[in-house]
CSV table of C-alpha atoms and ligand atoms in Angstrom, one decimal:
chain,number,residue,atom,x,y,z
A,4,UNK,CA,138.6,28.1,267.9
A,5,UNK,CA,139.4,25.2,265.8
A,6,UNK,CA,136.3,25.7,263.6
A,7,UNK,CA,137.1,29.4,263.3
A,8,UNK,CA,140.7,28.8,262.1
A,9,UNK,CA,139.5,26.1,259.6
A,10,UNK,CA,137.1,28.7,258.2
A,11,UNK,CA,139.9,31.2,258.1
A,12,UNK,CA,142.1,28.7,256.3
A,13,UNK,CA,139.4,28.0,253.8
A,14,UNK,CA,138.9,31.7,253.2
A,15,UNK,CA,142.7,32.3,252.8
A,16,UNK,CA,143.0,29.2,250.6
A,17,UNK,CA,140.2,30.4,248.4
A,18,UNK,CA,141.7,33.9,248.1
A,19,UNK,CA,145.0,32.4,247.2
A,20,UNK,CA,143.4,30.3,244.5
A,21,UNK,CA,141.6,33.3,243.2
A,22,UNK,CA,144.8,35.4,243.2
A,23,UNK,CA,146.7,32.6,241.4
A,24,UNK,CA,144.0,32.5,238.8
A,25,UNK,CA,144.2,36.3,238.4
A,26,UNK,CA,148.0,36.2,238.1
A,27,UNK,CA,147.7,33.6,235.3
A,28,UNK,CA,145.3,35.9,233.4
A,29,UNK,CA,147.3,39.1,234.0
A,30,UNK,CA,149.2,39.2,230.8
A,31,UNK,CA,149.9,42.2,228.6
A,32,UNK,CA,148.6,41.6,225.1
A,33,UNK,CA,150.6,42.9,222.1
A,34,UNK,CA,148.9,43.1,218.7
A,35,UNK,CA,150.8,44.3,215.6
A,36,UNK,CA,148.8,46.4,213.1
A,37,UNK,CA,150.9,45.8,210.1
A,38,UNK,CA,150.5,46.0,206.3
A,39,UNK,CA,149.2,42.4,205.7
A,40,UNK,CA,147.5,40.0,208.0
A,41,UNK,CA,149.8,37.3,209.3
A,42,UNK,CA,153.0,38.8,207.8
A,43,UNK,CA,155.8,41.1,208.9
A,44,UNK,CA,156.2,43.8,206.2
A,45,UNK,CA,158.6,46.7,205.4
A,46,UNK,CA,156.5,49.5,206.8
A,47,UNK,CA,155.3,47.7,210.0
A,48,UNK,CA,155.8,49.7,213.2
A,49,UNK,CA,152.4,49.9,214.9
A,50,UNK,CA,151.8,47.8,218.0
A,51,UNK,CA,148.9,47.9,220.4
A,52,UNK,CA,149.7,47.1,224.0
A,53,UNK,CA,146.7,46.1,226.2
A,54,UNK,CA,147.2,46.2,229.9
A,55,UNK,CA,145.4,43.6,231.9
A,56,UNK,CA,143.2,46.4,233.2
A,57,UNK,CA,142.0,47.2,229.7
A,58,UNK,CA,144.1,50.3,228.9
A,59,UNK,CA,145.1,50.2,225.3
A,60,UNK,CA,148.2,52.0,224.0
A,61,UNK,CA,149.1,52.5,220.3
A,62,UNK,CA,152.8,52.8,219.7
A,63,UNK,CA,154.0,54.5,216.5
A,64,UNK,CA,150.9,54.4,214.3
A,65,UNK,CA,153.1,54.8,211.2
A,66,UNK,CA,151.6,54.1,207.8
A,67,UNK,CA,150.0,50.7,208.2
A,68,UNK,CA,147.2,51.7,210.4
A,69,UNK,CA,144.5,52.7,207.9
A,70,UNK,CA,143.7,56.0,209.6
A,71,UNK,CA,141.3,56.6,212.4
A,72,UNK,CA,138.6,54.4,210.9
A,73,UNK,CA,140.8,51.3,210.9
A,74,UNK,CA,138.5,48.8,212.6
A,75,UNK,CA,141.5,47.0,214.1
A,76,UNK,CA,142.2,49.9,216.4
A,77,UNK,CA,139.1,49.5,218.7
A,78,UNK,CA,139.4,51.6,221.8
A,79,UNK,CA,142.6,53.6,222.1
A,80,UNK,CA,143.5,55.4,225.3
A,81,UNK,CA,147.0,56.5,224.6
A,82,UNK,CA,149.2,57.1,221.5
A,83,UNK,CA,153.0,57.1,221.7
A,84,UNK,CA,155.2,58.6,219.0
A,85,UNK,CA,158.9,57.9,219.3
A,86,UNK,CA,159.8,60.7,216.8
A,87,UNK,CA,158.3,62.8,214.0
A,88,UNK,CA,159.5,61.0,210.9
A,89,UNK,CA,156.6,60.1,208.5
A,90,UNK,CA,156.9,56.3,209.0
A,91,UNK,CA,156.3,56.8,212.7
A,92,UNK,CA,154.0,59.7,213.2
A,93,UNK,CA,152.2,58.8,210.0
A,94,UNK,CA,152.4,61.3,207.1
A,95,UNK,CA,150.3,58.9,205.0
A,96,UNK,CA,148.6,55.6,205.4
A,97,UNK,CA,146.8,52.6,203.9
A,98,UNK,CA,143.4,53.1,202.4
A,99,UNK,CA,142.2,50.0,204.3
A,100,UNK,CA,143.8,47.2,206.3
A,101,UNK,CA,145.7,44.9,203.9
A,102,UNK,CA,145.4,47.2,200.9
A,103,UNK,CA,148.5,46.9,198.6
A,104,UNK,CA,150.9,44.0,199.1
A,105,UNK,CA,153.6,43.3,201.7
A,106,UNK,CA,156.2,44.3,199.1
A,107,UNK,CA,154.4,47.3,197.8
A,108,UNK,CA,152.2,48.7,200.5
A,109,UNK,CA,149.4,51.1,199.7
A,110,UNK,CA,150.2,54.4,201.5
A,111,UNK,CA,148.0,56.5,199.1
A,112,UNK,CA,146.1,58.4,201.8
A,113,UNK,CA,147.9,61.6,202.9
A,114,UNK,CA,147.8,62.6,206.5
A,115,UNK,CA,149.5,66.0,206.2
A,116,UNK,CA,149.3,68.5,207.7
A,117,UNK,CA,147.9,66.6,210.7
A,118,UNK,CA,149.7,63.3,211.0
A,119,UNK,CA,147.8,60.0,211.3
A,120,UNK,CA,148.6,60.1,215.0
A,121,UNK,CA,146.6,63.4,215.5
A,122,UNK,CA,143.6,62.1,213.4
A,123,UNK,CA,143.5,58.9,215.5
A,124,UNK,CA,143.8,60.8,218.7
A,125,UNK,CA,140.9,63.1,217.7
A,126,UNK,CA,138.6,60.2,216.7
A,127,UNK,CA,139.4,58.1,219.7
A,128,UNK,CA,139.7,60.9,222.3
A,129,UNK,CA,143.1,59.5,223.1
A,130,UNK,CA,146.0,61.1,224.9
A,131,UNK,CA,149.2,61.6,223.0
A,132,UNK,CA,152.2,61.0,225.3
A,133,UNK,CA,155.6,62.2,224.0
A,134,UNK,CA,158.9,63.6,225.1
A,135,UNK,CA,161.3,66.3,223.9
A,136,UNK,CA,159.5,69.3,222.2
A,137,UNK,CA,156.9,67.2,220.5
A,138,UNK,CA,154.0,67.9,223.0
A,139,UNK,CA,153.4,71.5,221.9
A,140,UNK,CA,153.3,70.5,218.3
A,141,UNK,CA,150.6,67.8,219.0
A,142,UNK,CA,148.7,70.2,221.3
A,143,UNK,CA,148.6,72.8,218.6
A,144,UNK,CA,147.3,70.3,216.0
A,145,UNK,CA,144.7,69.0,218.4
A,146,UNK,CA,143.5,72.5,219.1
A,147,UNK,CA,143.5,73.5,215.4
A,148,UNK,CA,141.2,70.5,214.8
A,149,UNK,CA,138.7,71.1,217.6
A,150,UNK,CA,140.4,68.7,220.1
A,151,UNK,CA,141.7,69.4,223.5
A,152,UNK,CA,145.3,70.6,223.6
A,153,UNK,CA,145.6,69.2,227.2
A,154,UNK,CA,145.3,65.7,225.6
A,155,UNK,CA,149.0,66.1,224.5
A,156,UNK,CA,151.0,65.1,227.5
A,157,UNK,CA,154.7,65.5,228.1
A,158,UNK,CA,157.1,62.9,229.6
A,159,UNK,CA,160.6,64.0,229.2
A,160,UNK,CA,163.8,62.0,230.0
A,161,UNK,CA,164.0,61.0,233.6
A,162,UNK,CA,160.4,61.5,234.5
A,163,UNK,CA,157.3,59.5,233.9
A,164,UNK,CA,153.5,59.9,233.7
A,165,UNK,CA,150.8,57.4,234.6
A,166,UNK,CA,147.9,56.8,232.2
A,167,UNK,CA,145.3,54.2,233.0
A,168,UNK,CA,147.6,52.4,235.4
A,169,UNK,CA,150.5,52.2,232.9
A,170,UNK,CA,153.6,54.2,233.8
A,171,UNK,CA,155.1,55.8,230.7
A,172,UNK,CA,158.7,57.1,230.6
A,173,UNK,CA,160.8,58.2,227.7
A,174,UNK,CA,164.4,57.2,227.3
A,175,UNK,CA,167.1,58.5,224.9
A,176,UNK,CA,167.3,57.3,221.3
A,177,UNK,CA,170.2,58.3,219.1
A,178,UNK,CA,168.5,59.4,215.9
A,179,UNK,CA,167.2,62.6,214.4
A,180,UNK,CA,163.8,64.2,214.8
A,181,UNK,CA,163.1,66.9,212.2
A,182,UNK,CA,159.6,68.0,211.7
A,183,UNK,CA,158.7,67.9,208.0
A,184,UNK,CA,157.7,71.4,206.7
A,185,UNK,CA,154.6,69.7,205.2
A,186,UNK,CA,153.2,69.7,208.8
A,187,UNK,CA,153.8,73.4,209.1
A,188,UNK,CA,152.4,74.7,205.9
A,189,UNK,CA,151.9,78.3,204.9
A,190,UNK,CA,154.7,80.7,203.9
A,191,UNK,CA,157.0,79.4,206.7
A,192,UNK,CA,156.6,75.8,205.7
A,193,UNK,CA,157.2,76.7,202.1
A,194,UNK,CA,160.4,78.7,202.9
A,195,UNK,CA,161.7,75.8,205.1
A,196,UNK,CA,161.0,73.3,202.4
A,197,UNK,CA,162.8,75.4,199.8
A,198,UNK,CA,165.8,75.7,202.2
A,199,UNK,CA,165.7,72.0,202.9
A,200,UNK,CA,165.4,72.3,206.7
A,201,UNK,CA,163.1,70.7,209.2
A,202,UNK,CA,161.5,72.1,212.3
A,203,UNK,CA,163.1,71.5,215.7
A,204,UNK,CA,161.1,69.3,218.0
A,205,UNK,CA,163.9,68.0,220.3
A,206,UNK,CA,165.5,64.6,220.5
A,207,UNK,CA,164.0,61.3,219.2
A,208,UNK,CA,163.0,59.0,222.0
A,209,UNK,CA,162.4,55.5,223.1
A,210,UNK,CA,159.9,54.5,225.8
A,211,UNK,CA,159.8,52.3,228.9
A,212,UNK,CA,156.3,51.2,229.8
A,213,UNK,CA,155.5,49.6,233.2
A,214,UNK,CA,152.2,47.7,233.1
A,215,UNK,CA,149.9,47.0,236.0
A,216,UNK,CA,151.0,43.4,236.2
A,217,UNK,CA,154.6,44.5,236.7
A,218,UNK,CA,155.8,43.9,233.1
A,219,UNK,CA,158.4,46.4,232.0
A,220,UNK,CA,158.8,46.9,228.3
A,221,UNK,CA,161.5,48.8,226.3
A,222,UNK,CA,160.5,50.3,223.0
A,223,UNK,CA,163.7,51.3,221.3
A,224,UNK,CA,162.3,53.7,218.7
A,225,UNK,CA,164.8,54.4,215.9
A,226,UNK,CA,168.2,54.5,217.6
A,227,UNK,CA,171.9,53.6,217.3
A,228,UNK,CA,173.7,51.7,220.1
A,229,UNK,CA,173.7,53.9,223.2
A,230,UNK,CA,175.0,53.5,226.8
A,231,UNK,CA,171.5,54.3,228.1
A,232,UNK,CA,170.4,50.9,226.9
A,233,UNK,CA,172.6,49.4,229.6
A,234,UNK,CA,172.7,52.1,232.3
A,235,UNK,CA,169.1,53.2,232.1
A,236,UNK,CA,166.9,50.6,230.4
A,237,UNK,CA,168.5,47.6,232.1
A,238,UNK,CA,170.2,49.3,235.1
A,239,UNK,CA,167.3,51.4,236.3
A,240,UNK,CA,164.1,50.2,234.7
A,241,UNK,CA,165.0,46.5,234.4
A,242,UNK,CA,163.1,46.0,231.2
A,243,UNK,CA,162.0,42.3,230.6
A,244,UNK,CA,160.6,42.6,227.1
A,245,UNK,CA,162.1,44.7,224.4
A,246,UNK,CA,160.7,45.9,221.0
A,247,UNK,CA,163.9,46.4,219.0
A,248,UNK,CA,164.3,48.2,215.7
A,249,UNK,CA,166.5,46.2,213.3
A,250,UNK,CA,166.2,47.7,209.9
A,251,UNK,CA,169.7,49.0,209.3
A,252,UNK,CA,170.5,52.3,207.4
A,253,UNK,CA,168.1,54.4,209.4
A,254,UNK,CA,168.6,52.6,212.8
A,255,UNK,CA,170.5,49.6,214.3
A,256,UNK,CA,170.9,46.7,211.8
A,257,UNK,CA,170.6,43.1,212.9
A,258,UNK,CA,174.1,42.8,214.3
A,259,UNK,CA,174.0,46.1,216.2
A,260,UNK,CA,170.5,45.3,217.5
A,261,UNK,CA,171.6,41.9,218.6
A,262,UNK,CA,174.4,43.4,220.6
A,263,UNK,CA,172.0,45.8,222.2
A,264,UNK,CA,169.7,42.9,223.3
A,265,UNK,CA,172.5,40.4,224.3
A,266,UNK,CA,174.9,42.8,226.0
A,267,UNK,CA,173.1,46.0,227.0
A,268,UNK,CA,169.3,45.5,227.7
A,269,UNK,CA,169.4,41.7,228.3
A,270,UNK,CA,165.6,41.2,228.4
A,271,UNK,CA,163.8,37.9,228.7
A,272,UNK,CA,162.5,38.1,225.2
A,273,UNK,CA,162.4,40.5,222.3
A,274,UNK,CA,160.0,41.5,219.5
A,275,UNK,CA,161.7,42.5,216.3
A,276,UNK,CA,160.5,45.7,214.7
A,277,UNK,CA,161.0,48.1,211.8
A,278,UNK,CA,162.8,45.6,209.6
A,279,UNK,CA,162.2,47.6,206.3
A,280,UNK,CA,162.0,44.3,204.3
A,281,UNK,CA,159.5,41.6,203.4
A,282,UNK,CA,160.5,39.5,206.4
A,283,UNK,CA,157.9,36.7,206.2
A,284,UNK,CA,155.8,34.6,203.7
A,285,UNK,CA,152.9,32.7,205.1
A,286,UNK,CA,154.0,33.9,208.5
A,287,UNK,CA,157.4,32.2,208.3
A,288,UNK,CA,160.6,34.2,208.4
A,289,UNK,CA,162.3,34.1,205.0
A,290,UNK,CA,165.9,32.9,204.7
A,291,UNK,CA,168.5,35.6,204.0
A,292,UNK,CA,166.5,38.4,205.7
A,293,UNK,CA,167.7,40.9,208.3
A,294,UNK,CA,165.0,39.4,210.5
A,295,UNK,CA,166.5,35.9,210.3
A,296,UNK,CA,170.0,37.3,210.9
A,297,UNK,CA,168.8,39.1,214.1
A,298,UNK,CA,167.0,35.9,215.3
A,299,UNK,CA,170.2,33.9,214.8
A,300,UNK,CA,172.4,36.4,216.6
A,301,UNK,CA,170.1,37.0,219.7
A,302,UNK,CA,170.4,34.7,222.7
A,303,UNK,CA,166.8,35.1,224.0
A,304,UNK,CA,163.6,34.2,222.2
A,305,UNK,CA,162.8,36.6,219.3
A,306,UNK,CA,159.1,37.0,218.5
A,307,UNK,CA,158.0,38.2,215.0
A,308,UNK,CA,155.2,40.8,215.0
A,309,UNK,CA,152.8,39.1,212.5
A,310,UNK,CA,150.1,41.6,211.8
A,311,UNK,CA,146.9,40.9,213.6
A,312,UNK,CA,148.3,38.1,215.7
A,313,UNK,CA,148.1,38.9,219.4
A,314,UNK,CA,150.9,37.8,221.7
A,315,UNK,CA,150.6,37.7,225.5
A,316,UNK,CA,153.5,38.4,227.8
A,317,UNK,CA,153.6,37.7,231.6
A,318,UNK,CA,155.1,39.9,234.2
A,319,UNK,CA,158.5,38.3,233.7
A,320,UNK,CA,158.6,39.1,230.0
A,321,UNK,CA,158.0,35.6,228.8
A,322,UNK,CA,155.6,35.0,226.0
A,323,UNK,CA,152.6,33.1,227.5
A,324,UNK,CA,150.4,32.8,224.4
A,325,UNK,CA,150.3,33.6,220.7
A,326,UNK,CA,154.0,33.4,219.9
B,407,ZN,ZN1,161.9,54.8,211.3
Protein backbone atom coordinates (compact mmCIF):
# COMPACT_ATOMS: atom_id res chain seq x y z
CA UNK A 1 0.00 0.00 0.00
CA UNK A 2 2.67 2.36 1.09
CA UNK A 3 4.73 1.70 -2.08
CA UNK A 4 1.70 2.24 -4.25
CA UNK A 5 0.82 5.60 -2.67
CA UNK A 6 4.43 6.72 -2.95
CA UNK A 7 4.32 5.92 -6.65
CA UNK A 8 1.02 7.77 -6.93
CA UNK A 9 2.53 10.78 -5.13
CA UNK A 10 5.49 10.74 -7.49
CA UNK A 11 3.18 10.56 -10.51
CA UNK A 12 0.97 13.37 -9.19
CA UNK A 13 4.04 15.45 -8.28
CA UNK A 14 5.49 14.94 -11.74
CA UNK A 15 2.22 15.91 -13.36
CA UNK A 16 2.01 19.03 -11.20
CA UNK A 17 5.55 20.02 -12.18
CA UNK A 18 4.70 19.48 -15.83
CA UNK A 19 1.52 21.51 -15.47
CA UNK A 20 3.42 24.33 -13.73
CA UNK A 21 5.93 24.35 -16.57
CA UNK A 22 3.14 24.42 -19.16
CA UNK A 23 1.43 27.28 -17.29
CA UNK A 24 4.65 29.31 -17.33
CA UNK A 25 4.96 28.84 -21.08
CA UNK A 26 1.29 29.51 -21.80
CA UNK A 27 1.58 33.17 -22.69
CA UNK A 28 -0.15 35.01 -25.51
CA UNK A 29 2.40 36.61 -27.84
CA UNK A 30 1.64 40.04 -29.30
CA UNK A 31 3.74 41.28 -32.23
CA UNK A 32 3.15 44.74 -33.77
CA UNK A 33 3.63 44.97 -37.54
CA UNK A 34 4.24 48.70 -37.82
CA UNK A 35 5.88 51.06 -40.27
CA UNK A 36 9.47 50.90 -38.96
CA UNK A 37 11.24 48.17 -36.98
CA UNK A 38 11.56 49.05 -33.32
CA UNK A 39 9.42 52.20 -33.50
CA UNK A 40 5.81 53.29 -32.92
CA UNK A 41 4.76 55.28 -36.01
CA UNK A 42 1.68 57.30 -37.10
CA UNK A 43 -0.01 54.62 -39.22
CA UNK A 44 0.64 51.70 -36.85
CA UNK A 45 -2.44 49.61 -36.08
CA UNK A 46 -1.61 46.00 -36.99
CA UNK A 47 -0.96 43.49 -34.22
CA UNK A 48 -0.56 39.73 -34.42
CA UNK A 49 -1.85 37.77 -31.45
CA UNK A 50 -0.53 34.23 -31.11
CA UNK A 51 -2.39 31.87 -28.83
CA UNK A 52 -0.28 29.34 -26.86
CA UNK A 53 -1.87 26.70 -29.13
CA UNK A 54 -0.36 28.36 -32.22
CA UNK A 55 -3.49 30.12 -33.58
CA UNK A 56 -2.41 33.43 -35.11
CA UNK A 57 -4.81 36.37 -35.34
CA UNK A 58 -4.12 39.58 -37.29
CA UNK A 59 -5.95 42.63 -35.91
CA UNK A 60 -6.54 45.64 -38.24
CA UNK A 61 -3.98 45.02 -40.97
CA UNK A 62 -4.10 48.72 -41.89
CA UNK A 63 -1.43 50.17 -44.18
CA UNK A 64 1.80 49.08 -42.48
CA UNK A 65 1.51 45.39 -43.37
CA UNK A 66 3.17 45.24 -46.78
CA UNK A 67 0.37 43.26 -48.40
CA UNK A 68 -0.07 39.50 -48.43
CA UNK A 69 3.63 38.94 -49.23
CA UNK A 70 4.89 40.66 -46.09
CA UNK A 71 7.26 38.02 -44.66
CA UNK A 72 6.48 39.17 -41.11
CA UNK A 73 2.96 37.77 -41.39
CA UNK A 74 3.85 34.07 -41.37
CA UNK A 75 0.85 31.83 -40.86
CA UNK A 76 -2.39 33.78 -40.34
CA UNK A 77 -5.54 31.92 -39.26
CA UNK A 78 -7.92 34.78 -38.56
CA UNK A 79 -8.12 38.46 -39.54
CA UNK A 80 -10.12 40.97 -37.48
CA UNK A 81 -11.33 44.31 -38.88
CA UNK A 82 -12.73 46.79 -36.39
CA UNK A 83 -14.29 48.91 -39.14
CA UNK A 84 -13.95 49.71 -42.82
CA UNK A 85 -11.89 52.93 -42.81
CA UNK A 86 -8.80 52.72 -45.01
CA UNK A 87 -6.28 52.88 -42.17
CA UNK A 88 -7.87 49.73 -40.65
CA UNK A 89 -9.16 47.54 -43.49
CA UNK A 90 -6.19 48.67 -45.60
CA UNK A 91 -6.99 50.71 -48.73
CA UNK A 92 -3.25 50.98 -49.49
CA UNK A 93 -0.05 49.70 -47.99
CA UNK A 94 3.75 49.74 -47.77
CA UNK A 95 5.73 48.40 -50.71
CA UNK A 96 7.88 46.44 -48.28
CA UNK A 97 8.34 46.38 -44.51
CA UNK A 98 10.17 49.52 -43.36
CA UNK A 99 9.80 51.35 -46.68
CA UNK A 100 9.45 55.10 -46.24
CA UNK A 101 10.15 56.65 -42.86
CA UNK A 102 8.29 56.74 -39.55
CA UNK A 103 7.26 60.32 -40.29
CA UNK A 104 6.45 59.77 -43.98
CA UNK A 105 5.35 56.19 -44.44
CA UNK A 106 5.28 54.65 -47.90
CA UNK A 107 1.68 53.70 -48.63
CA UNK A 108 2.13 53.70 -52.39
CA UNK A 109 0.57 50.31 -53.15
CA UNK A 110 -3.19 50.58 -53.67
CA UNK A 111 -5.39 47.80 -52.32
CA UNK A 112 -8.70 48.97 -53.76
CA UNK A 113 -11.14 47.59 -54.65
CA UNK A 114 -10.22 44.56 -52.50
CA UNK A 115 -8.73 45.90 -49.24
CA UNK A 116 -5.42 44.60 -47.95
CA UNK A 117 -7.46 42.46 -45.53
CA UNK A 118 -9.06 40.50 -48.38
CA UNK A 119 -5.74 40.07 -50.21
CA UNK A 120 -4.11 38.69 -47.07
CA UNK A 121 -7.09 36.41 -46.33
CA UNK A 122 -6.94 34.97 -49.85
CA UNK A 123 -3.18 34.36 -49.71
CA UNK A 124 -3.23 32.86 -46.21
CA UNK A 125 -6.57 31.05 -46.50
CA UNK A 126 -7.52 32.90 -43.33
CA UNK A 127 -10.97 33.54 -41.92
CA UNK A 128 -12.17 37.15 -41.63
CA UNK A 129 -14.21 37.57 -38.45
CA UNK A 130 -16.22 40.80 -38.21
CA UNK A 131 -19.43 42.21 -36.78
CA UNK A 132 -22.22 44.48 -38.03
CA UNK A 133 -22.90 44.27 -41.79
CA UNK A 134 -19.27 43.78 -42.76
CA UNK A 135 -19.32 39.97 -43.31
CA UNK A 136 -21.40 40.08 -46.54
CA UNK A 137 -18.99 42.66 -47.98
CA UNK A 138 -15.96 40.49 -47.24
CA UNK A 139 -17.78 37.34 -48.42
CA UNK A 140 -18.54 39.00 -51.77
CA UNK A 141 -14.93 40.14 -52.19
CA UNK A 142 -13.59 36.67 -51.34
CA UNK A 143 -16.00 35.10 -53.84
CA UNK A 144 -15.16 37.63 -56.57
CA UNK A 145 -11.48 36.73 -56.20
CA UNK A 146 -11.84 32.95 -56.23
CA UNK A 147 -11.91 32.53 -52.45
CA UNK A 148 -14.49 30.89 -50.24
CA UNK A 149 -17.25 33.30 -49.12
CA UNK A 150 -17.84 31.06 -46.08
CA UNK A 151 -14.43 32.22 -44.79
CA UNK A 152 -16.10 35.54 -43.88
CA UNK A 153 -17.60 34.90 -40.44
CA UNK A 154 -20.07 36.99 -38.45
CA UNK A 155 -19.85 37.75 -34.75
CA UNK A 156 -22.40 40.41 -33.86
CA UNK A 157 -22.68 42.21 -30.52
CA UNK A 158 -23.60 39.87 -27.68
CA UNK A 159 -22.50 36.65 -29.35
CA UNK A 160 -19.14 35.08 -30.01
CA UNK A 161 -17.46 32.57 -32.29
CA UNK A 162 -14.57 30.24 -31.55
CA UNK A 163 -11.69 29.97 -34.01
CA UNK A 164 -8.70 27.76 -33.23
CA UNK A 165 -9.49 27.77 -29.52
CA UNK A 166 -9.83 31.58 -29.29
CA UNK A 167 -13.26 32.99 -28.51
CA UNK A 168 -13.94 36.15 -30.52
CA UNK A 169 -16.68 38.61 -29.57
CA UNK A 170 -17.40 42.07 -30.90
CA UNK A 171 -18.28 44.96 -28.59
CA UNK A 172 -19.63 48.40 -29.46
CA UNK A 173 -17.33 51.19 -30.60
CA UNK A 174 -18.72 54.70 -30.99
CA UNK A 175 -17.31 55.77 -34.34
CA UNK A 176 -18.52 55.63 -37.95
CA UNK A 177 -18.15 52.86 -40.49
CA UNK A 178 -18.73 54.09 -44.02
CA UNK A 179 -17.62 51.90 -46.90
CA UNK A 180 -15.60 54.00 -49.35
CA UNK A 181 -17.16 53.92 -52.86
CA UNK A 182 -13.69 52.96 -54.17
CA UNK A 183 -14.39 49.43 -52.88
CA UNK A 184 -17.71 49.36 -54.73
CA UNK A 185 -16.62 50.64 -58.13
CA UNK A 186 -18.72 50.72 -61.31
CA UNK A 187 -21.53 53.18 -61.92
CA UNK A 188 -22.86 52.81 -58.39
CA UNK A 189 -19.46 53.56 -56.85
CA UNK A 190 -19.02 56.54 -59.17
CA UNK A 191 -22.44 58.00 -58.32
CA UNK A 192 -21.83 57.54 -54.60
CA UNK A 193 -18.43 59.19 -54.84
CA UNK A 194 -19.89 62.17 -56.69
CA UNK A 195 -22.62 62.49 -54.07
CA UNK A 196 -20.08 62.19 -51.26
CA UNK A 197 -21.75 59.27 -49.54
CA UNK A 198 -20.36 56.00 -48.22
CA UNK A 199 -21.90 52.51 -48.21
CA UNK A 200 -23.70 51.26 -45.10
CA UNK A 201 -21.96 48.38 -43.33
CA UNK A 202 -23.33 48.78 -39.81
CA UNK A 203 -21.63 49.96 -36.64
CA UNK A 204 -17.90 50.15 -36.03
CA UNK A 205 -16.77 47.57 -33.49
CA UNK A 206 -14.22 46.68 -30.89
CA UNK A 207 -13.35 43.09 -29.96
CA UNK A 208 -12.93 40.95 -26.88
CA UNK A 209 -10.69 37.91 -27.38
CA UNK A 210 -10.50 35.06 -24.88
CA UNK A 211 -7.37 32.96 -25.45
CA UNK A 212 -6.88 29.31 -24.54
CA UNK A 213 -4.74 30.21 -21.50
CA UNK A 214 -7.64 32.29 -20.12
CA UNK A 215 -6.30 35.75 -21.04
CA UNK A 216 -9.09 38.16 -22.00
CA UNK A 217 -8.06 41.06 -24.26
CA UNK A 218 -10.09 44.15 -25.20
CA UNK A 219 -9.34 45.75 -28.59
CA UNK A 220 -10.96 49.18 -28.50
CA UNK A 221 -11.03 49.91 -32.24
CA UNK A 222 -11.69 53.56 -33.00
CA UNK A 223 -14.14 54.74 -30.36
CA UNK A 224 -15.21 57.49 -28.02
CA UNK A 225 -15.90 56.93 -24.33
CA UNK A 226 -18.83 54.52 -23.98
CA UNK A 227 -20.67 52.91 -21.09
CA UNK A 228 -20.09 49.47 -22.63
CA UNK A 229 -16.41 49.78 -21.71
CA UNK A 230 -17.47 49.55 -18.04
CA UNK A 231 -20.64 47.46 -18.23
CA UNK A 232 -19.64 44.99 -20.93
CA UNK A 233 -15.85 44.93 -21.32
CA UNK A 234 -15.11 45.03 -17.58
CA UNK A 235 -18.46 43.94 -16.10
CA UNK A 236 -19.08 40.89 -18.24
CA UNK A 237 -15.88 39.92 -20.07
CA UNK A 238 -13.45 41.08 -17.34
CA UNK A 239 -10.71 42.01 -19.80
CA UNK A 240 -7.22 41.95 -18.29
CA UNK A 241 -5.26 43.43 -21.20
CA UNK A 242 -6.48 46.33 -23.33
CA UNK A 243 -5.31 47.68 -26.68
CA UNK A 244 -6.44 51.29 -26.54
CA UNK A 245 -6.61 53.79 -29.40
CA UNK A 246 -5.24 57.15 -28.24
CA UNK A 247 -4.82 59.27 -31.37
CA UNK A 248 -7.38 62.05 -30.72
CA UNK A 249 -9.43 63.73 -33.47
CA UNK A 250 -10.66 60.45 -34.94
CA UNK A 251 -10.90 58.53 -31.66
CA UNK A 252 -10.24 59.00 -27.94
CA UNK A 253 -7.25 61.22 -27.21
CA UNK A 254 -4.79 60.52 -24.40
CA UNK A 255 -6.95 62.03 -21.62
CA UNK A 256 -10.15 60.28 -22.74
CA UNK A 257 -8.33 56.99 -23.34
CA UNK A 258 -6.72 57.21 -19.88
CA UNK A 259 -10.17 57.66 -18.32
CA UNK A 260 -11.42 54.60 -20.21
CA UNK A 261 -8.51 52.54 -18.86
CA UNK A 262 -8.42 53.91 -15.28
CA UNK A 263 -12.13 54.14 -14.59
CA UNK A 264 -14.04 51.94 -17.04
CA UNK A 265 -12.08 48.92 -18.30
CA UNK A 266 -9.52 48.74 -15.44
CA UNK A 267 -7.26 46.14 -17.05
CA UNK A 268 -3.99 44.90 -15.55
CA UNK A 269 -2.02 46.44 -18.41
CA UNK A 270 -2.58 48.30 -21.64
CA UNK A 271 -0.96 48.55 -25.07
CA UNK A 272 -1.24 52.02 -26.62
CA UNK A 273 -2.35 52.04 -30.25
CA UNK A 274 -3.32 54.31 -33.16
CA UNK A 275 -1.37 57.33 -31.88
CA UNK A 276 -1.20 59.07 -35.29
CA UNK A 277 2.19 60.57 -34.44
CA UNK A 278 5.87 59.72 -34.45
CA UNK A 279 5.76 58.44 -30.89
CA UNK A 280 9.26 57.01 -30.50
CA UNK A 281 12.85 57.43 -31.63
CA UNK A 282 15.25 54.56 -31.09
CA UNK A 283 12.36 52.77 -29.40
CA UNK A 284 12.08 55.46 -26.67
CA UNK A 285 8.89 57.48 -26.25
CA UNK A 286 9.46 61.09 -27.30
CA UNK A 287 8.67 63.89 -24.85
CA UNK A 288 5.60 65.98 -25.59
CA UNK A 289 3.84 63.20 -27.50
CA UNK A 290 0.27 61.99 -27.02
CA UNK A 291 1.78 58.62 -26.19
CA UNK A 292 3.77 60.13 -23.32
CA UNK A 293 0.67 61.98 -22.04
CA UNK A 294 -1.30 58.72 -22.08
CA UNK A 295 1.47 56.86 -20.20
CA UNK A 296 1.59 59.57 -17.54
CA UNK A 297 -2.19 59.58 -17.07
CA UNK A 298 -2.70 55.81 -16.84
CA UNK A 299 -2.34 54.01 -13.52
CA UNK A 300 -1.42 50.55 -14.86
CA UNK A 301 1.64 49.65 -16.98
CA UNK A 302 1.43 51.03 -20.54
CA UNK A 303 3.29 49.01 -23.17
CA UNK A 304 4.37 50.61 -26.44
CA UNK A 305 3.85 48.55 -29.61
CA UNK A 306 7.33 48.74 -31.14
CA UNK A 307 7.17 47.19 -34.58
CA UNK A 308 8.56 43.67 -34.70
CA UNK A 309 9.09 43.41 -30.93
CA UNK A 310 7.09 40.53 -29.49
CA UNK A 311 5.52 40.99 -26.06
CA UNK A 312 4.18 38.07 -24.03
CA UNK A 313 1.21 38.30 -21.68
CA UNK A 314 0.17 35.78 -19.05
CA UNK A 315 -3.40 34.76 -18.27
CA UNK A 316 -3.70 37.62 -15.76
CA UNK A 317 -2.81 40.29 -18.33
CA UNK A 318 0.69 40.94 -16.99
CA UNK A 319 3.55 41.32 -19.43
CA UNK A 320 5.78 38.28 -18.89
CA UNK A 321 8.43 39.03 -21.52
CA UNK A 322 9.44 41.52 -24.19
CA UNK A 323 8.02 44.70 -22.61
ZN1 LIG B 1 -8.61 54.80 -37.39
